[in-house]
Amino acid sequence: MKTTCNISASIPRFEPEKRNSEEKIEERYKWFMDWKDAGVDYTKNCVFIDEPGFHTNMRRSFAWSPVGSRHVVKTPVTRAVTHTILGAITADTVIHISLRKPAPLTPKPKKAKTNKRKKKNVETGVVEEEQGDESADQKWPDDGNPAPKGTTSAHYIKFINEVLDIMDEFGTMKGCYLVIDNCSIHKIRYLQRKILRRGYNIMYLPSYSLELNLIENFWSLFKSKMKRVFFAVDETMMCGIHAACEDTHPSELYAFADHSKRQIIKCCNKVEF
């Protein structure tokens, strides 16, 4: 197959069907036309915000091993509890990272078994329900609604408030653009007004356009730095997060920003990502 047909087997990259549809390409073009004269510069006046999920069993898809043998990576469990990180970065520094821990798991109450039995009346031929002892019907206390697993609007508002406070301390970031995807919790009107009152701007990205947000590349690098050794000696997860951030060089962030900046040209030319 490799020599005759000039093809080889490789790991495919999966992407949504809508990603490069005519509708999404047109949406990106409209986004470009709306912002082309706003003075937005990814490498100078933008803060990129996003929240990915991750867990401590993260591992690479490939590993070195002797020829003819398969490398086995042992993990405590097949699937670990997923956490969410909220992050804000620029083209040269990590502004703020916050860990959103999942709510503790609570066992669901079991449904009470009713002691009802169906009984057929021999004389009439009608099937009747026979009620058993009422003490068999157990009642369970109302535990309320389950705690949300992902990032909620309350978490997002708290994080943005912390980011704005840090940006105020810099003193040179007034007028910067907060680059955010168009998730519903990111479009809270109260928060939009607050960001504008604090002297900053908001730029929402078109959907299915991860290349336009440099923080997506940062998360890929960030997760590769989150080695399991950080959690093997009873260290907290935040210690590993801080270590991964400190290990990220400003030149890497600038390269991500420059790459995302070049992708904007594709929006103008209506080229697929």
PDB file of N, CA and C in Angstrom, residues 182-262:
ATOM      1  N   ASN A 182     -18.099  32.333  21.724  1.00  0.00           N
ATOM      2  CA  ASN A 182     -19.494  32.778  21.834  1.00  0.00           C
ATOM      3  C   ASN A 182     -20.371  31.834  22.640  1.00  0.00           C
ATOM      4  N   CYS A 183     -19.802  31.208  23.669  1.00  0.00           N
ATOM      5  CA  CYS A 183     -20.590  30.362  24.574  1.00  0.00           C
ATOM      6  C   CYS A 183     -21.651  31.207  25.281  1.00  0.00           C
ATOM      7  N   SER A 184     -22.774  30.611  25.609  1.00  0.00           N
ATOM      8  CA  SER A 184     -23.896  31.370  26.181  1.00  0.00           C
ATOM      9  C   SER A 184     -23.542  32.017  27.512  1.00  0.00           C
ATOM     10  N   ILE A 185     -22.749  31.343  28.364  1.00  0.00           N
ATOM     11  CA  ILE A 185     -22.423  31.928  29.664  1.00  0.00           C
ATOM     12  C   ILE A 185     -21.447  33.087  29.526  1.00  0.00           C
ATOM     13  N   HIS A 186     -20.860  33.265  28.351  1.00  0.00           N
ATOM     14  CA  HIS A 186     -19.936  34.374  28.131  1.00  0.00           C
ATOM     15  C   HIS A 186     -20.656  35.654  27.715  1.00  0.00           C
ATOM     16  N   LYS A 187     -21.961  35.555  27.498  1.00  0.00           N
ATOM     17  CA  LYS A 187     -22.696  36.710  26.978  1.00  0.00           C
ATOM     18  C   LYS A 187     -23.672  37.285  27.997  1.00  0.00           C
ATOM     19  N   ILE A 188     -23.305  37.230  29.255  1.00  0.00           N
ATOM     20  CA  ILE A 188     -24.143  37.804  30.304  1.00  0.00           C
ATOM     21  C   ILE A 188     -24.102  39.322  30.180  1.00  0.00           C
ATOM     22  N   ARG A 189     -25.252  39.951  30.024  1.00  0.00           N
ATOM     23  CA  ARG A 189     -25.286  41.388  29.758  1.00  0.00           C
ATOM     24  C   ARG A 189     -24.721  42.203  30.912  1.00  0.00           C
ATOM     25  N   TYR A 190     -25.006  41.764  32.135  1.00  0.00           N
ATOM     26  CA  TYR A 190     -24.471  42.475  33.300  1.00  0.00           C
ATOM     27  C   TYR A 190     -22.954  42.519  33.239  1.00  0.00           C
ATOM     28  N   LEU A 191     -22.334  41.390  32.869  1.00  0.00           N
ATOM     29  CA  LEU A 191     -20.881  41.319  32.816  1.00  0.00           C
ATOM     30  C   LEU A 191     -20.339  42.112  31.634  1.00  0.00           C
ATOM     31  N   GLN A 192     -21.055  42.108  30.529  1.00  0.00           N
ATOM     32  CA  GLN A 192     -20.642  42.902  29.374  1.00  0.00           C
ATOM     33  C   GLN A 192     -20.573  44.382  29.731  1.00  0.00           C
ATOM     34  N   ARG A 193     -21.608  44.871  30.412  1.00  0.00           N
ATOM     35  CA  ARG A 193     -21.626  46.292  30.804  1.00  0.00           C
ATOM     36  C   ARG A 193     -20.497  46.593  31.788  1.00  0.00           C
ATOM     37  N   LYS A 194     -20.226  45.659  32.687  1.00  0.00           N
ATOM     38  CA  LYS A 194     -19.184  45.883  33.686  1.00  0.00           C
ATOM     39  C   LYS A 194     -17.814  45.961  33.023  1.00  0.00           C
ATOM     40  N   ILE A 195     -17.553  45.101  32.059  1.00  0.00           N
ATOM     41  CA  ILE A 195     -16.264  45.117  31.366  1.00  0.00           C
ATOM     42  C   ILE A 195     -16.069  46.451  30.643  1.00  0.00           C
ATOM     43  N   LEU A 196     -17.111  46.927  29.994  1.00  0.00           N
ATOM     44  CA  LEU A 196     -17.015  48.201  29.280  1.00  0.00           C
ATOM     45  C   LEU A 196     -16.823  49.371  30.242  1.00  0.00           C
ATOM     46  N   ARG A 197     -17.505  49.322  31.399  1.00  0.00           N
ATOM     47  CA  ARG A 197     -17.348  50.396  32.384  1.00  0.00           C
ATOM     48  C   ARG A 197     -15.932  50.430  32.956  1.00  0.00           C
ATOM     49  N   ARG A 198     -15.290  49.271  33.032  1.00  0.00           N
ATOM     50  CA  ARG A 198     -13.934  49.209  33.572  1.00  0.00           C
ATOM     51  C   ARG A 198     -12.882  49.664  32.557  1.00  0.00           C
ATOM     52  N   GLY A 199     -13.318  49.990  31.353  1.00  0.00           N
ATOM     53  CA  GLY A 199     -12.390  50.511  30.350  1.00  0.00           C
ATOM     54  C   GLY A 199     -11.809  49.478  29.409  1.00  0.00           C
ATOM     55  N   TYR A 200     -12.489  48.324  29.281  1.00  0.00           N
ATOM     56  CA  TYR A 200     -12.007  47.269  28.393  1.00  0.00           C
ATOM     57  C   TYR A 200     -13.063  46.957  27.338  1.00  0.00           C
ATOM     58  N   ASN A 201     -12.681  46.196  26.324  1.00  0.00           N
ATOM     59  CA  ASN A 201     -13.584  45.836  25.226  1.00  0.00           C
ATOM     60  C   ASN A 201     -13.750  44.323  25.155  1.00  0.00           C
ATOM     61  N   ILE A 202     -14.778  43.886  24.448  1.00  0.00           N
ATOM     62  CA  ILE A 202     -15.060  42.460  24.285  1.00  0.00           C
ATOM     63  C   ILE A 202     -15.142  42.127  22.803  1.00  0.00           C
ATOM     64  N   MET A 203     -14.480  41.061  22.415  1.00  0.00           N
ATOM     65  CA  MET A 203     -14.589  40.576  21.043  1.00  0.00           C
ATOM     66  C   MET A 203     -14.950  39.099  21.080  1.00  0.00           C
ATOM     67  N   TYR A 204     -16.149  38.781  20.599  1.00  0.00           N
ATOM     68  CA  TYR A 204     -16.590  37.388  20.542  1.00  0.00           C
ATOM     69  C   TYR A 204     -16.146  36.764  19.223  1.00  0.00           C
ATOM     70  N   LEU A 205     -15.659  35.554  19.300  1.00  0.00           N
ATOM     71  CA  LEU A 205     -15.183  34.851  18.123  1.00  0.00           C
ATOM     72  C   LEU A 205     -16.323  34.103  17.445  1.00  0.00           C
ATOM     73  N   PRO A 206     -16.235  33.880  16.145  1.00  0.00           N
ATOM     74  CA  PRO A 206     -17.256  33.059  15.477  1.00  0.00           C
ATOM     75  C   PRO A 206     -17.171  31.610  15.950  1.00  0.00           C
ATOM     76  N   SER A 207     -18.258  30.903  15.832  1.00  0.00           N
ATOM     77  CA  SER A 207     -18.301  29.512  16.287  1.00  0.00           C
ATOM     78  C   SER A 207     -17.453  28.617  15.389  1.00  0.00           C
ATOM     79  N   TYR A 208     -17.007  27.483  15.946  1.00  0.00           N
ATOM     80  CA  TYR A 208     -16.181  26.504  15.240  1.00  0.00           C
ATOM     81  C   TYR A 208     -14.903  27.141  14.665  1.00  0.00           C
ATOM     82  N   SER A 209     -14.300  28.024  15.450  1.00  0.00           N
ATOM     83  CA  SER A 209     -13.103  28.739  14.966  1.00  0.00           C
ATOM     84  C   SER A 209     -12.024  28.753  16.046  1.00  0.00           C
ATOM     85  N   LEU A 210     -11.587  27.570  16.459  1.00  0.00           N
ATOM     86  CA  LEU A 210     -10.608  27.470  17.535  1.00  0.00           C
ATOM     87  C   LEU A 210      -9.280  28.107  17.157  1.00  0.00           C
ATOM     88  N   GLU A 211      -8.955  28.120  15.861  1.00  0.00           N
ATOM     89  CA  GLU A 211      -7.662  28.670  15.435  1.00  0.00           C
ATOM     90  C   GLU A 211      -7.547  30.160  15.722  1.00  0.00           C
ATOM     91  N   LEU A 212      -8.674  30.838  15.898  1.00  0.00           N
ATOM     92  CA  LEU A 212      -8.636  32.279  16.136  1.00  0.00           C
ATOM     93  C   LEU A 212      -8.368  32.620  17.596  1.00  0.00           C
ATOM     94  N   ASN A 213      -8.361  31.618  18.462  1.00  0.00           N
ATOM     95  CA  ASN A 213      -8.122  31.854  19.878  1.00  0.00           C
ATOM     96  C   ASN A 213      -6.807  31.173  20.262  1.00  0.00           C
ATOM     97  N   LEU A 214      -5.773  31.977  20.490  1.00  0.00           N
ATOM     98  CA  LEU A 214      -4.451  31.397  20.744  1.00  0.00           C
ATOM     99  C   LEU A 214      -4.409  30.579  22.030  1.00  0.00           C
ATOM    100  N   ILE A 215      -5.352  30.794  22.958  1.00  0.00           N
ATOM    101  CA  ILE A 215      -5.336  30.054  24.217  1.00  0.00           C
ATOM    102  C   ILE A 215      -5.606  28.570  23.986  1.00  0.00           C
ATOM    103  N   GLU A 216      -6.212  28.225  22.846  1.00  0.00           N
ATOM    104  CA  GLU A 216      -6.446  26.813  22.539  1.00  0.00           C
ATOM    105  C   GLU A 216      -5.107  26.089  22.359  1.00  0.00           C
ATOM    106  N   ASN A 217      -4.153  26.731  21.691  1.00  0.00           N
ATOM    107  CA  ASN A 217      -2.818  26.147  21.554  1.00  0.00           C
ATOM    108  C   ASN A 217      -2.090  26.128  22.891  1.00  0.00           C
ATOM    109  N   PHE A 218      -2.348  27.149  23.695  1.00  0.00           N
ATOM    110  CA  PHE A 218      -1.730  27.190  25.022  1.00  0.00           C
ATOM    111  C   PHE A 218      -2.193  26.021  25.871  1.00  0.00           C
ATOM    112  N   TRP A 219      -3.494  25.686  25.801  1.00  0.00           N
ATOM    113  CA  TRP A 219      -4.002  24.569  26.598  1.00  0.00           C
ATOM    114  C   TRP A 219      -3.355  23.256  26.173  1.00  0.00           C
ATOM    115  N   SER A 220      -3.106  23.092  24.883  1.00  0.00           N
ATOM    116  CA  SER A 220      -2.449  21.876  24.410  1.00  0.00           C
ATOM    117  C   SER A 220      -1.045  21.762  25.000  1.00  0.00           C
ATOM    118  N   LEU A 221      -0.305  22.874  24.994  1.00  0.00           N
ATOM    119  CA  LEU A 221       1.026  22.885  25.603  1.00  0.00           C
ATOM    120  C   LEU A 221       0.935  22.713  27.113  1.00  0.00           C
ATOM    121  N   PHE A 222      -0.053  23.354  27.704  1.00  0.00           N
ATOM    122  CA  PHE A 222      -0.243  23.313  29.154  1.00  0.00           C
ATOM    123  C   PHE A 222      -0.491  21.888  29.636  1.00  0.00           C
ATOM    124  N   LYS A 223      -1.351  21.162  28.944  1.00  0.00           N
ATOM    125  CA  LYS A 223      -1.680  19.796  29.337  1.00  0.00           C
ATOM    126  C   LYS A 223      -0.481  18.871  29.168  1.00  0.00           C
ATOM    127  N   SER A 224       0.354  19.140  28.173  1.00  0.00           N
ATOM    128  CA  SER A 224       1.547  18.307  27.995  1.00  0.00           C
ATOM    129  C   SER A 224       2.537  18.516  29.134  1.00  0.00           C
ATOM    130  N   LYS A 225       2.494  19.675  29.785  1.00  0.00           N
ATOM    131  CA  LYS A 225       3.391  19.963  30.908  1.00  0.00           C
ATOM    132  C   LYS A 225       2.831  19.438  32.232  1.00  0.00           C
ATOM    133  N   MET A 226       1.559  19.096  32.257  1.00  0.00           N
ATOM    134  CA  MET A 226       0.937  18.611  33.490  1.00  0.00           C
ATOM    135  C   MET A 226       1.248  17.129  33.676  1.00  0.00           C
ATOM    136  N   LYS A 227       2.468  16.837  34.069  1.00  0.00           N
ATOM    137  CA  LYS A 227       2.879  15.457  34.258  1.00  0.00           C
ATOM    138  C   LYS A 227       2.249  14.887  35.528  1.00  0.00           C
ATOM    139  N   ARG A 228       2.108  13.592  35.566  1.00  0.00           N
ATOM    140  CA  ARG A 228       1.519  12.939  36.734  1.00  0.00           C
ATOM    141  C   ARG A 228       2.403  13.054  37.970  1.00  0.00           C
ATOM    142  N   VAL A 229       3.681  13.401  37.782  1.00  0.00           N
ATOM    143  CA  VAL A 229       4.559  13.513  38.934  1.00  0.00           C
ATOM    144  C   VAL A 229       4.091  14.604  39.887  1.00  0.00           C
ATOM    145  N   PHE A 230       3.369  15.588  39.368  1.00  0.00           N
ATOM    146  CA  PHE A 230       2.891  16.677  40.215  1.00  0.00           C
ATOM    147  C   PHE A 230       1.879  16.181  41.244  1.00  0.00           C
ATOM    148  N   PHE A 231       1.245  15.063  40.973  1.00  0.00           N
ATOM    149  CA  PHE A 231       0.200  14.579  41.854  1.00  0.00           C
ATOM    150  C   PHE A 231       0.602  13.288  42.565  1.00  0.00           C
ATOM    151  N   ALA A 232       1.843  12.851  42.358  1.00  0.00           N
ATOM    152  CA  ALA A 232       2.274  11.576  42.927  1.00  0.00           C
ATOM    153  C   ALA A 232       2.845  11.719  44.323  1.00  0.00           C
ATOM    154  N   VAL A 233       3.066  12.920  44.804  1.00  0.00           N
ATOM    155  CA  VAL A 233       3.676  13.128  46.119  1.00  0.00           C
ATOM    156  C   VAL A 233       2.792  14.026  46.978  1.00  0.00           C
ATOM    157  N   ASP A 234       1.490  13.820  46.892  1.00  0.00           N
ATOM    158  CA  ASP A 234       0.510  14.527  47.707  1.00  0.00           C
ATOM    159  C   ASP A 234       0.535  16.039  47.502  1.00  0.00           C
ATOM    160  N   GLU A 235       0.957  16.478  46.355  1.00  0.00           N
ATOM    161  CA  GLU A 235       0.889  17.900  46.063  1.00  0.00           C
ATOM    162  C   GLU A 235      -0.503  18.226  45.533  1.00  0.00           C
ATOM    163  N   THR A 236      -0.911  19.438  45.739  1.00  0.00           N
ATOM    164  CA  THR A 236      -2.221  19.835  45.254  1.00  0.00           C
ATOM    165  C   THR A 236      -2.177  20.034  43.752  1.00  0.00           C
ATOM    166  N   MET A 237      -3.333  20.011  43.144  1.00  0.00           N
ATOM    167  CA  MET A 237      -3.404  20.202  41.706  1.00  0.00           C
ATOM    168  C   MET A 237      -2.977  21.603  41.303  1.00  0.00           C
ATOM    169  N   MET A 238      -3.244  22.600  42.159  1.00  0.00           N
ATOM    170  CA  MET A 238      -2.854  23.966  41.836  1.00  0.00           C
ATOM    171  C   MET A 238      -1.336  24.103  41.758  1.00  0.00           C
ATOM    172  N   CYS A 239      -0.599  23.302  42.536  1.00  0.00           N
ATOM    173  CA  CYS A 239       0.869  23.339  42.456  1.00  0.00           C
ATOM    174  C   CYS A 239       1.315  22.922  41.054  1.00  0.00           C
ATOM    175  N   GLY A 240       0.690  21.872  40.530  1.00  0.00           N
ATOM    176  CA  GLY A 240       1.027  21.437  39.183  1.00  0.00           C
ATOM    177  C   GLY A 240       0.649  22.461  38.142  1.00  0.00           C
ATOM    178  N   ILE A 241      -0.486  23.138  38.337  1.00  0.00           N
ATOM    179  CA  ILE A 241      -0.940  24.164  37.404  1.00  0.00           C
ATOM    180  C   ILE A 241       0.036  25.340  37.390  1.00  0.00           C
ATOM    181  N   HIS A 242       0.433  25.801  38.569  1.00  0.00           N
ATOM    182  CA  HIS A 242       1.380  26.917  38.650  1.00  0.00           C
ATOM    183  C   HIS A 242       2.722  26.544  38.041  1.00  0.00           C
ATOM    184  N   ALA A 243       3.166  25.316  38.279  1.00  0.00           N
ATOM    185  CA  ALA A 243       4.442  24.879  37.721  1.00  0.00           C
ATOM    186  C   ALA A 243       4.393  24.845  36.193  1.00  0.00           C
ATOM    187  N   ALA A 244       3.266  24.386  35.633  1.00  0.00           N
ATOM    188  CA  ALA A 244       3.121  24.341  34.177  1.00  0.00           C
ATOM    189  C   ALA A 244       3.105  25.737  33.581  1.00  0.00           C
ATOM    190  N   CYS A 245       2.472  26.687  34.279  1.00  0.00           N
ATOM    191  CA  CYS A 245       2.427  28.075  33.794  1.00  0.00           C
ATOM    192  C   CYS A 245       3.815  28.714  33.839  1.00  0.00           C
ATOM    193  N   GLU A 246       4.539  28.479  34.925  1.00  0.00           N
ATOM    194  CA  GLU A 246       5.873  29.055  35.054  1.00  0.00           C
ATOM    195  C   GLU A 246       6.841  28.462  34.040  1.00  0.00           C
ATOM    196  N   ASP A 247       6.559  27.235  33.607  1.00  0.00           N
ATOM    197  CA  ASP A 247       7.426  26.565  32.642  1.00  0.00           C
ATOM    198  C   ASP A 247       7.135  26.995  31.205  1.00  0.00           C
ATOM    199  N   THR A 248       6.094  27.810  31.022  1.00  0.00           N
ATOM    200  CA  THR A 248       5.732  28.297  29.687  1.00  0.00           C
ATOM    201  C   THR A 248       6.495  29.587  29.394  1.00  0.00           C
ATOM    202  N   HIS A 249       7.296  29.587  28.349  1.00  0.00           N
ATOM    203  CA  HIS A 249       8.126  30.748  28.008  1.00  0.00           C
ATOM    204  C   HIS A 249       7.308  31.771  27.220  1.00  0.00           C
ATOM    205  N   PRO A 250       7.541  33.064  27.425  1.00  0.00           N
ATOM    206  CA  PRO A 250       6.817  34.102  26.663  1.00  0.00           C
ATOM    207  C   PRO A 250       6.933  33.943  25.153  1.00  0.00           C
ATOM    208  N   SER A 251       8.058  33.417  24.685  1.00  0.00           N
ATOM    209  CA  SER A 251       8.223  33.225  23.240  1.00  0.00           C
ATOM    210  C   SER A 251       7.215  32.213  22.696  1.00  0.00           C
ATOM    211  N   GLU A 252       6.840  31.230  23.514  1.00  0.00           N
ATOM    212  CA  GLU A 252       5.843  30.243  23.088  1.00  0.00           C
ATOM    213  C   GLU A 252       4.479  30.899  22.944  1.00  0.00           C
ATOM    214  N   LEU A 253       4.136  31.763  23.891  1.00  0.00           N
ATOM    215  CA  LEU A 253       2.855  32.467  23.809  1.00  0.00           C
ATOM    216  C   LEU A 253       2.815  33.386  22.591  1.00  0.00           C
ATOM    217  N   TYR A 254       3.925  34.062  22.327  1.00  0.00           N
ATOM    218  CA  TYR A 254       3.970  34.963  21.174  1.00  0.00           C
ATOM    219  C   TYR A 254       3.820  34.176  19.873  1.00  0.00           C
ATOM    220  N   ALA A 255       4.420  32.997  19.823  1.00  0.00           N
ATOM    221  CA  ALA A 255       4.295  32.166  18.623  1.00  0.00           C
ATOM    222  C   ALA A 255       2.842  31.736  18.413  1.00  0.00           C
ATOM    223  N   PHE A 256       2.145  31.419  19.499  1.00  0.00           N
ATOM    224  CA  PHE A 256       0.724  31.071  19.392  1.00  0.00           C
ATOM    225  C   PHE A 256      -0.082  32.259  18.874  1.00  0.00           C
ATOM    226  N   ALA A 257       0.215  33.448  19.406  1.00  0.00           N
ATOM    227  CA  ALA A 257      -0.502  34.653  18.985  1.00  0.00           C
ATOM    228  C   ALA A 257      -0.247  34.955  17.509  1.00  0.00           C
ATOM    229  N   ASP A 258       0.991  34.786  17.090  1.00  0.00           N
ATOM    230  CA  ASP A 258       1.339  35.048  15.696  1.00  0.00           C
ATOM    231  C   ASP A 258       0.657  34.056  14.773  1.00  0.00           C
ATOM    232  N   HIS A 259       0.560  32.797  15.217  1.00  0.00           N
ATOM    233  CA  HIS A 259      -0.131  31.787  14.406  1.00  0.00           C
ATOM    234  C   HIS A 259      -1.616  32.123  14.258  1.00  0.00           C
ATOM    235  N   SER A 260      -2.281  32.453  15.381  1.00  0.00           N
ATOM    236  CA  SER A 260      -3.706  32.785  15.329  1.00  0.00           C
ATOM    237  C   SER A 260      -3.932  34.056  14.510  1.00  0.00           C
ATOM    238  N   LYS A 261      -2.983  34.969  14.579  1.00  0.00           N
ATOM    239  CA  LYS A 261      -3.091  36.210  13.805  1.00  0.00           C
ATOM    240  C   LYS A 261      -3.093  35.930  12.308  1.00  0.00           C
ATOM    241  N   ARG A 262      -2.293  34.948  11.891  1.00  0.00           N
ATOM    242  CA  ARG A 262      -2.244  34.599  10.464  1.00  0.00           C
ATOM    243  C   ARG A 262      -3.520  33.917  10.008  1.00  0.00           C
TER     244      ARG A 262
END
